[in-house]
PDB file of C-alpha atoms in Angstrom:
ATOM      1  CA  UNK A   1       0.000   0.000   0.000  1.00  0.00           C
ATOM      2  CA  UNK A   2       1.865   3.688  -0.862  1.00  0.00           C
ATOM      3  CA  UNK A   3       1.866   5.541   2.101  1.00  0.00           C
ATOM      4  CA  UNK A   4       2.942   9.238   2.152  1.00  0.00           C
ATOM      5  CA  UNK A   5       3.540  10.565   5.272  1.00  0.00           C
ATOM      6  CA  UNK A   6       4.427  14.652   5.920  1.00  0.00           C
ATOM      7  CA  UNK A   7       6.013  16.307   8.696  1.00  0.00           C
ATOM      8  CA  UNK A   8       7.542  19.040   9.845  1.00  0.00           C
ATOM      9  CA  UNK A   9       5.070  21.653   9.990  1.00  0.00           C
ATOM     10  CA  UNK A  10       4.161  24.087  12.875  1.00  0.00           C
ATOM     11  CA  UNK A  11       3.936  27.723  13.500  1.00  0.00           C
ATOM     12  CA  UNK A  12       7.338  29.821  12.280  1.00  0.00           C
ATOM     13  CA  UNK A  13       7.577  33.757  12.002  1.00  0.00           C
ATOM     14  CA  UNK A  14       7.767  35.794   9.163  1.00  0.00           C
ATOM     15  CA  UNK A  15      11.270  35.864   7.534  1.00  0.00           C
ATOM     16  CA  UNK A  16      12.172  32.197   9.436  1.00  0.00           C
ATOM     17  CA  UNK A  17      12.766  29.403   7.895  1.00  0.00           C
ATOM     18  CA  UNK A  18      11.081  25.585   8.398  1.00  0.00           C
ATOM     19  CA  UNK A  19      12.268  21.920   6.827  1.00  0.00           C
ATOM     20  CA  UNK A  20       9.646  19.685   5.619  1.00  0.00           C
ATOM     21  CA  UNK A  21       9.663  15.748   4.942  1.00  0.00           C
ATOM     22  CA  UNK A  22       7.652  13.610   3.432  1.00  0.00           C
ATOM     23  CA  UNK A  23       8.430   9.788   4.482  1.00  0.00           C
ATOM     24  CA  UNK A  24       7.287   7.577   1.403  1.00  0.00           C
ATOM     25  CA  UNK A  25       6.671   3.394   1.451  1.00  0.00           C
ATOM     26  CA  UNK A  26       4.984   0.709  -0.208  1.00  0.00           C
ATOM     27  CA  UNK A  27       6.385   2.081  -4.139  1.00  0.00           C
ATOM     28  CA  UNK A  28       9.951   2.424  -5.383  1.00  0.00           C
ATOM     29  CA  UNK A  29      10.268   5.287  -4.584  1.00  0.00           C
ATOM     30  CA  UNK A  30      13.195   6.382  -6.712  1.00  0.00           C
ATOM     31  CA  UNK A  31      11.389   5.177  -9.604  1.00  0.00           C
ATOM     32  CA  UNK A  32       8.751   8.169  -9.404  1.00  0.00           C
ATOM     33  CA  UNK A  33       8.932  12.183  -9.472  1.00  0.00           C
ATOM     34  CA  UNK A  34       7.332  13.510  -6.619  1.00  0.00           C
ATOM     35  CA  UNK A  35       5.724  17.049  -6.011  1.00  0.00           C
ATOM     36  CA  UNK A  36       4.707  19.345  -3.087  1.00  0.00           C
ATOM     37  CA  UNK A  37       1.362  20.816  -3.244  1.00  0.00           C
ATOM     38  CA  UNK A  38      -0.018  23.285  -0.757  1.00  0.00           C
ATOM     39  CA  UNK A  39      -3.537  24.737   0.430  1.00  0.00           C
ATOM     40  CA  UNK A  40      -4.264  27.860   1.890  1.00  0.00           C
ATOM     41  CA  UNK A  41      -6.790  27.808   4.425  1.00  0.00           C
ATOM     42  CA  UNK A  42     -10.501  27.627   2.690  1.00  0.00           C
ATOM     43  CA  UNK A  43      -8.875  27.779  -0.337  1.00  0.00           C
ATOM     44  CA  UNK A  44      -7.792  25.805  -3.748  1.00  0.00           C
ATOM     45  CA  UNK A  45      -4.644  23.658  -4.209  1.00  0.00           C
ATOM     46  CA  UNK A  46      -1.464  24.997  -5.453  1.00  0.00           C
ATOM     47  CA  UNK A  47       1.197  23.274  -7.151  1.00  0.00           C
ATOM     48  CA  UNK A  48       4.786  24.448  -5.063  1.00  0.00           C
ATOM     49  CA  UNK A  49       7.284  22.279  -7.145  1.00  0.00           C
ATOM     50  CA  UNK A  50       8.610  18.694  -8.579  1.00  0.00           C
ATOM     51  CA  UNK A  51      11.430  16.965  -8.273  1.00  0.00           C
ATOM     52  CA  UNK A  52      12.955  14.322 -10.928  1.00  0.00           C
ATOM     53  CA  UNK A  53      13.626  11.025 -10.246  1.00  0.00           C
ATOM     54  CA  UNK A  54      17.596  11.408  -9.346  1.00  0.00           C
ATOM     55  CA  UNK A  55      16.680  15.020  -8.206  1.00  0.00           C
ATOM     56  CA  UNK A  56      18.560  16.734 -11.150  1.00  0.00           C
ATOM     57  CA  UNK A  57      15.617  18.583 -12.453  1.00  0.00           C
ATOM     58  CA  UNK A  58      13.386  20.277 -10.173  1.00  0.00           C
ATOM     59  CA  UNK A  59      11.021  22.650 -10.968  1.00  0.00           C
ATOM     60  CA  UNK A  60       9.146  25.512  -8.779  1.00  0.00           C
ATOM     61  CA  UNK A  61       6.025  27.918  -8.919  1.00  0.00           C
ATOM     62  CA  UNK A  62       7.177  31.428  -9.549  1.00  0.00           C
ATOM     63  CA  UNK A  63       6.016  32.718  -6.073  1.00  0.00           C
ATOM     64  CA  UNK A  64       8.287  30.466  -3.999  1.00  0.00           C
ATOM     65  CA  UNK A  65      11.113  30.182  -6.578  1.00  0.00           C
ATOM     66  CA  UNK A  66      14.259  31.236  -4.951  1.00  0.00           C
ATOM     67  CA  UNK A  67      12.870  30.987  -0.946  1.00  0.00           C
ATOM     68  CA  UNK A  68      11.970  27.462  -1.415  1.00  0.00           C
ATOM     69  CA  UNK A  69      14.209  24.242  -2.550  1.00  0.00           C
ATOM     70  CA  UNK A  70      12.943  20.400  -2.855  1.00  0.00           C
ATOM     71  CA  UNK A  71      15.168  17.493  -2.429  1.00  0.00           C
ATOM     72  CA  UNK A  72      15.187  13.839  -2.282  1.00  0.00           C
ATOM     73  CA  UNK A  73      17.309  10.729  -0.619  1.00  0.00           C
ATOM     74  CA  UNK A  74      16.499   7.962  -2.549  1.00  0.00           C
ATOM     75  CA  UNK A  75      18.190   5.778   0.150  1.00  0.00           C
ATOM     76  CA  UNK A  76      16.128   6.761   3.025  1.00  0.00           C
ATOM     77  CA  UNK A  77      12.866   7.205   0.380  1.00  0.00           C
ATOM     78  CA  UNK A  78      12.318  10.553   1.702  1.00  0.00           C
ATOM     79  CA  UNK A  79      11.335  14.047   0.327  1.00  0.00           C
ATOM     80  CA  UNK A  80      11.978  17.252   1.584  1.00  0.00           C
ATOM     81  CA  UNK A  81      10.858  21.037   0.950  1.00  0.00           C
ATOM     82  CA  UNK A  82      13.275  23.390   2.858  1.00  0.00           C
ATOM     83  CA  UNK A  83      11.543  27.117   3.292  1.00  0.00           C
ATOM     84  CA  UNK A  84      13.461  30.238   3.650  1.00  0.00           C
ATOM     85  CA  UNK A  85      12.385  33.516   3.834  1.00  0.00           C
ATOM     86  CA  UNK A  86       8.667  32.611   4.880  1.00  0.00           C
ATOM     87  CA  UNK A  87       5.768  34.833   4.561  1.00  0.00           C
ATOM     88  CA  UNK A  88       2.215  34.848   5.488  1.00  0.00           C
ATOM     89  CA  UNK A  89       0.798  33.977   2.318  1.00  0.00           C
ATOM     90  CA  UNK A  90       2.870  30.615   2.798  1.00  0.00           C
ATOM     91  CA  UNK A  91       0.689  29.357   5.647  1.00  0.00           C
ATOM     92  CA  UNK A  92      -1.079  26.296   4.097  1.00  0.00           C
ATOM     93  CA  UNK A  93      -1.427  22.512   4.452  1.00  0.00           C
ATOM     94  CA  UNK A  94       1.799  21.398   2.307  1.00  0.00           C
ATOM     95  CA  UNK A  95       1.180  18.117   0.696  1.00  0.00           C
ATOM     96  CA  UNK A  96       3.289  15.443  -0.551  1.00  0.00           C
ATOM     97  CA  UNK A  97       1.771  13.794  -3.901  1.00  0.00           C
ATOM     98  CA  UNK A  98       3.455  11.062  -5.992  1.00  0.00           C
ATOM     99  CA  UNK A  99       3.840  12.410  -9.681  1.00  0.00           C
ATOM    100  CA  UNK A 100       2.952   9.571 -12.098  1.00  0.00           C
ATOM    101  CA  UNK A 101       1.661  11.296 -15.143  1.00  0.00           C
ATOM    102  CA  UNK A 102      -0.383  13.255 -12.248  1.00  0.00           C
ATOM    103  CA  UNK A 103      -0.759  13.061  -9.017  1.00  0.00           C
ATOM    104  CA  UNK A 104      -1.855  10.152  -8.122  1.00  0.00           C
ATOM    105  CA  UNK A 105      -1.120   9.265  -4.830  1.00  0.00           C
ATOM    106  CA  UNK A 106      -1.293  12.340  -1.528  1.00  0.00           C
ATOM    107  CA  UNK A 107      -0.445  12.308   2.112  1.00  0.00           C
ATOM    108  CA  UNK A 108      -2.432  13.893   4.676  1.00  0.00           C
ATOM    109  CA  UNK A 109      -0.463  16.959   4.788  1.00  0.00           C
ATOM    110  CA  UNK A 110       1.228  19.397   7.544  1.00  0.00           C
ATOM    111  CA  UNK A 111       0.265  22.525   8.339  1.00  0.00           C
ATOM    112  CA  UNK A 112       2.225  25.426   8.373  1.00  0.00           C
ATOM    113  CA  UNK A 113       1.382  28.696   9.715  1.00  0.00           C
ATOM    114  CA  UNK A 114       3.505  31.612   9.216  1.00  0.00           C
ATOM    115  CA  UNK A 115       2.508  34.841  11.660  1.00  0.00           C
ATOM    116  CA  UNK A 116       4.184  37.251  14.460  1.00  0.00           C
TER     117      UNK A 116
ATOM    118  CA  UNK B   1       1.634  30.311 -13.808  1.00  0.00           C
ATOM    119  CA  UNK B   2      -1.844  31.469 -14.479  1.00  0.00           C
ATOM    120  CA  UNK B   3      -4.999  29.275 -12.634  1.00  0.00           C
ATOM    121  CA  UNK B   4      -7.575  27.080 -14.914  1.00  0.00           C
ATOM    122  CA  UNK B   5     -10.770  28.325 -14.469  1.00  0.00           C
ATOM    123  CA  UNK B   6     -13.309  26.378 -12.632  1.00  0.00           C
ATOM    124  CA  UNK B   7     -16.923  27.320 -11.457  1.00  0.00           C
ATOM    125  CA  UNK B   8     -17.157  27.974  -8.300  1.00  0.00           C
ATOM    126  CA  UNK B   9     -20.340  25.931  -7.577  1.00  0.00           C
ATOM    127  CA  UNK B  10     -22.628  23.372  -9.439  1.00  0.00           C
ATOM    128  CA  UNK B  11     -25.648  21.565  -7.946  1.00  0.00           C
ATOM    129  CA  UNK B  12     -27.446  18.991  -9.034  1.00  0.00           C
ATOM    130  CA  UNK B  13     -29.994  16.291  -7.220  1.00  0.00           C
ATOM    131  CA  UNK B  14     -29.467  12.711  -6.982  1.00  0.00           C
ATOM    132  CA  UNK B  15     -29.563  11.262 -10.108  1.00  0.00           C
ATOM    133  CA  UNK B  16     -29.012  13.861 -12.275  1.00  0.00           C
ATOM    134  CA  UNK B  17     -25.640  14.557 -14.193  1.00  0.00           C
ATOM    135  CA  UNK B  18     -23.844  17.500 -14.066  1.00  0.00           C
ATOM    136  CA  UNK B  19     -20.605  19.082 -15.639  1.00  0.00           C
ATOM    137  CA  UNK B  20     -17.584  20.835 -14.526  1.00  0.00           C
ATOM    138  CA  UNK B  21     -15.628  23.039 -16.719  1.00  0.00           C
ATOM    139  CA  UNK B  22     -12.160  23.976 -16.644  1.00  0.00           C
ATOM    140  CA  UNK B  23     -10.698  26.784 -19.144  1.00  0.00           C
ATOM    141  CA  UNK B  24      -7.172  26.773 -19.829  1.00  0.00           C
ATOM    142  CA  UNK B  25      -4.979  28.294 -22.390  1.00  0.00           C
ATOM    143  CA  UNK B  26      -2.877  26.772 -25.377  1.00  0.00           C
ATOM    144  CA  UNK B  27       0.303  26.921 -22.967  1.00  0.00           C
ATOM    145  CA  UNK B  28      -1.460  24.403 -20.404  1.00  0.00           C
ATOM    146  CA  UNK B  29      -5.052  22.376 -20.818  1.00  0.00           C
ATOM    147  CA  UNK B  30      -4.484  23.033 -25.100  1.00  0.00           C
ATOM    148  CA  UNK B  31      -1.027  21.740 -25.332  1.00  0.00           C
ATOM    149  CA  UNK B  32      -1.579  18.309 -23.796  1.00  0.00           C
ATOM    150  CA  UNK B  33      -3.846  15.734 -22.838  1.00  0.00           C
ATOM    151  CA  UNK B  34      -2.384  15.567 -19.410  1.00  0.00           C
ATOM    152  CA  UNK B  35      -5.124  17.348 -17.872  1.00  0.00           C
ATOM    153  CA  UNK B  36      -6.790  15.449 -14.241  1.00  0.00           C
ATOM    154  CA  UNK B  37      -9.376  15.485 -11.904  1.00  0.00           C
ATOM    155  CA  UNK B  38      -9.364  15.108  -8.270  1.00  0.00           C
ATOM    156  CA  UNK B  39     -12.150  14.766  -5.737  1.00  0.00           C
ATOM    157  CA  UNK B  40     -11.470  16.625  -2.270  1.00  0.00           C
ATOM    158  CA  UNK B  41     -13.247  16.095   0.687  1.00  0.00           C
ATOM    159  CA  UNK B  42     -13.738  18.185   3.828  1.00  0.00           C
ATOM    160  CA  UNK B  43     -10.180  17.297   5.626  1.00  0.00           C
ATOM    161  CA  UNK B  44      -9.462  14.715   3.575  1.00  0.00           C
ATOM    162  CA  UNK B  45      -6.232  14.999   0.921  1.00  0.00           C
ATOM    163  CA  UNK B  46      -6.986  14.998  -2.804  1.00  0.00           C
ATOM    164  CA  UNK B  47      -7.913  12.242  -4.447  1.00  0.00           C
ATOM    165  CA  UNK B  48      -7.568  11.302  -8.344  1.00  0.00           C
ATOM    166  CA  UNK B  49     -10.445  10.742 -10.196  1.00  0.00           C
ATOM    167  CA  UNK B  50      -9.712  11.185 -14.094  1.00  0.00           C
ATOM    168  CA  UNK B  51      -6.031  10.969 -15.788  1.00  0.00           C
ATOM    169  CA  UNK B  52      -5.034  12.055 -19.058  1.00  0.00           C
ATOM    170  CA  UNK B  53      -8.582  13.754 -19.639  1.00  0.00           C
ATOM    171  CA  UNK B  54     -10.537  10.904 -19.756  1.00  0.00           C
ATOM    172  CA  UNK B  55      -9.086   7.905 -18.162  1.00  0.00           C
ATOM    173  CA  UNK B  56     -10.207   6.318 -14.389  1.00  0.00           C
ATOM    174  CA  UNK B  57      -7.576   4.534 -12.056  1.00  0.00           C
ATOM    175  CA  UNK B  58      -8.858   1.808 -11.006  1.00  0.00           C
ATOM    176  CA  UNK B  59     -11.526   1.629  -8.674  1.00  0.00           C
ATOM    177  CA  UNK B  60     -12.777   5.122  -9.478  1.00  0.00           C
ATOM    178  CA  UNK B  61     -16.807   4.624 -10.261  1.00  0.00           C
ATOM    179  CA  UNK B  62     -17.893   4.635 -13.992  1.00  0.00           C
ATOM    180  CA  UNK B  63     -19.963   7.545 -13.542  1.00  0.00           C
ATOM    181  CA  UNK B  64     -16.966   9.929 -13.410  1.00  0.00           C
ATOM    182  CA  UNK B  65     -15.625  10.837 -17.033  1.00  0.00           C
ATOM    183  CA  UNK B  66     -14.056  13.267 -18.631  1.00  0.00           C
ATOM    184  CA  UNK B  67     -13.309  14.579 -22.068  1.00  0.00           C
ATOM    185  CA  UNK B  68     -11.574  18.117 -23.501  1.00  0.00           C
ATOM    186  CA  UNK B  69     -12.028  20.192 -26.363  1.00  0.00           C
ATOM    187  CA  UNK B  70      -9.517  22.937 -27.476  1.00  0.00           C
ATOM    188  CA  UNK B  71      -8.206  24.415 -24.187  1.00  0.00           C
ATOM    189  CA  UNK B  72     -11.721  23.247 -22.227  1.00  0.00           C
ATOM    190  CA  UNK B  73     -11.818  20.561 -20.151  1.00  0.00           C
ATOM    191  CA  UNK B  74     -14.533  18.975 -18.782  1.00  0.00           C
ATOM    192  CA  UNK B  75     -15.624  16.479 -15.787  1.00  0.00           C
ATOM    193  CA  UNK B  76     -19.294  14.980 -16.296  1.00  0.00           C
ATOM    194  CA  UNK B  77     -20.256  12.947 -13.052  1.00  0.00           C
ATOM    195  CA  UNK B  78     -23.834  10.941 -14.121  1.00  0.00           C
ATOM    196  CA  UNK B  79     -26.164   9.114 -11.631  1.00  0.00           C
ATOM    197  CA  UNK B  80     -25.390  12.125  -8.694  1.00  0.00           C
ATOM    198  CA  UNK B  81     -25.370  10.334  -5.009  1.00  0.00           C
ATOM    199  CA  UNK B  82     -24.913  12.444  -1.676  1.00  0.00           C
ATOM    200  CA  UNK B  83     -20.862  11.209  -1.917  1.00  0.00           C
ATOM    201  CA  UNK B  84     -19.836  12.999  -4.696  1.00  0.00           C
ATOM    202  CA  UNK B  85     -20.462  16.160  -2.445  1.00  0.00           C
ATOM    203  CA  UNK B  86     -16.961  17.319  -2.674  1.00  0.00           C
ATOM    204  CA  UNK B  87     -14.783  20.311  -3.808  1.00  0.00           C
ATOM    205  CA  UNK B  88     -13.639  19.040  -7.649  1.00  0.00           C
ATOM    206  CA  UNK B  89     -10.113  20.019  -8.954  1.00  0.00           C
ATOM    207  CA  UNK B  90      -8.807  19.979 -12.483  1.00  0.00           C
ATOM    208  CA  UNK B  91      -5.193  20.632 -13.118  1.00  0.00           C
ATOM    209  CA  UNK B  92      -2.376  20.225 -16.479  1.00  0.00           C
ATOM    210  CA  UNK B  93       0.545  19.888 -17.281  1.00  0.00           C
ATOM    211  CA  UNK B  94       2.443  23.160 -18.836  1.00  0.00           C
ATOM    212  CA  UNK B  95       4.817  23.696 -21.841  1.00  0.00           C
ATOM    213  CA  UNK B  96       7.017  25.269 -19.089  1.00  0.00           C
ATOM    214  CA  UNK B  97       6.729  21.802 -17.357  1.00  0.00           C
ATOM    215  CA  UNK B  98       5.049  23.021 -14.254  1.00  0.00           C
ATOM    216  CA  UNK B  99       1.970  22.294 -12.771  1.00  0.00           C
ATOM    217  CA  UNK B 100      -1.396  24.221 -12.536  1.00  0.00           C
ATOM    218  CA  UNK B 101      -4.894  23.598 -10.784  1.00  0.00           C
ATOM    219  CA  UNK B 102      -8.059  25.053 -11.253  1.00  0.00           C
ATOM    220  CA  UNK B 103      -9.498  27.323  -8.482  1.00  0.00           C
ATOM    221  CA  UNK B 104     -12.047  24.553  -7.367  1.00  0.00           C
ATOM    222  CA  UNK B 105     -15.944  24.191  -7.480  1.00  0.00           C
ATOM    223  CA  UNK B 106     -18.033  22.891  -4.936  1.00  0.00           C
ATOM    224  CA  UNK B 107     -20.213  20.383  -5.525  1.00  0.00           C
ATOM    225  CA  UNK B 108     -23.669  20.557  -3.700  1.00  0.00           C
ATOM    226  CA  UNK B 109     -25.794  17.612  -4.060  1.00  0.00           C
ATOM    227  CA  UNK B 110     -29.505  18.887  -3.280  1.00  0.00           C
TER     228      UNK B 110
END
């Protein structure tokens, strides 16, 4: 059964930083591009970025571009979103999704909340 | 890394059929036929429902389908029950090989 399992989240200021990872099982998981996708509070999904299967190629949604970097370990089948420079429009449930084609597989999510 | 655009609501009664749009351009929904549909409910993560426009993963009910003309995509669920109460999603695939969703419409089943 694929399990996706996110953690990480909490409550972080504006300007900090926060480390997100997203423990994957039951695929091989360096056999897949994966993908963080986020949800503001009462509102639609947003794509955030994808990651390649080696984790040459990445790719990233203009508004986070440049605060916000995904990585893999294909050895310890885990995925990670590392946040800099946070800002109040970032507070949303982040969620890690399995990218076969499309999304095809989500965790549960972790909530981040960004605010003084 | 412009949103599709989705109603915001639909309603239909059991039964009935209804249809979800989703308007892209020829830079996202036009370009491919990578365009899918998930299912979200109240707390719950996403869920796939339709893949390349049209096609169900298994175990998604038959009366979910999709189809897409020009840079319009559609979702037609037939044979509404109280379950398929739900926000609905579309998204694509990009020729700048990102992602994009829809805004979301909220299905109310009368």
């Amino acid at each position: 059964e694929v399990q996706l399992v996110e953690s990480g989240g909490g409550l972080v200021q504006p300007g900090g930083s926060l480390r997100l990872s997203c423990a994957a099982s039951g695929f091989t998981f360096r056999n897949y591009w994966m993908s963080w996708v986020r949800q503001a509070p009462g509102k639609g999904l947003e794509w955030v970025a994808n990651i390649q299967q080696g984790g040459s190629e990445k790719y990233y949604v203009d508004s986070v571009r440049g605060r916000f970097t995904i990585s893999r370990d294909n050895a310890k089948n885990s995925l990670f979103l590392q946040m800099h420079s946070l800002r109040a429009e970032d507070t949303a449930i982040y969620y890690c999704a399995r990218l076969d084609g499309d999304f095809d597989y989500w965790g549960q999510g972790t909530l981040v909340t960004v605010s003084s | 890394q412009s949103v599709l655009t989705q109603p915001a609501s639909v309603s239909g009664s059991p039964g009935q059929s209804i249809t979800i749009s989703c308007t892209g351009t020829s830079s996202d929904v036009g370009a491919y036929n990578f365009v899918a549909w998930y299912q979200q409910h109240p707390g719950k993560a996403p869920k796939l429902i339709i893949y390349d426009v049209s096609n169900r993963p298994s175990g998604v009910s038959n009366r979910f389908s999709g189809s897409k003309s020009g840079t319009t995509a559609s979702l037609t669920i037939s044979g509404l029950q109280a379950e398929d109460a739900a926000d609905y999603y579309c998204s694509s695939y990009t020729t700048t090989y990102t992602r994009v969703f829809g805004g979301g419409t909220k299905l109310t089943v009368l």
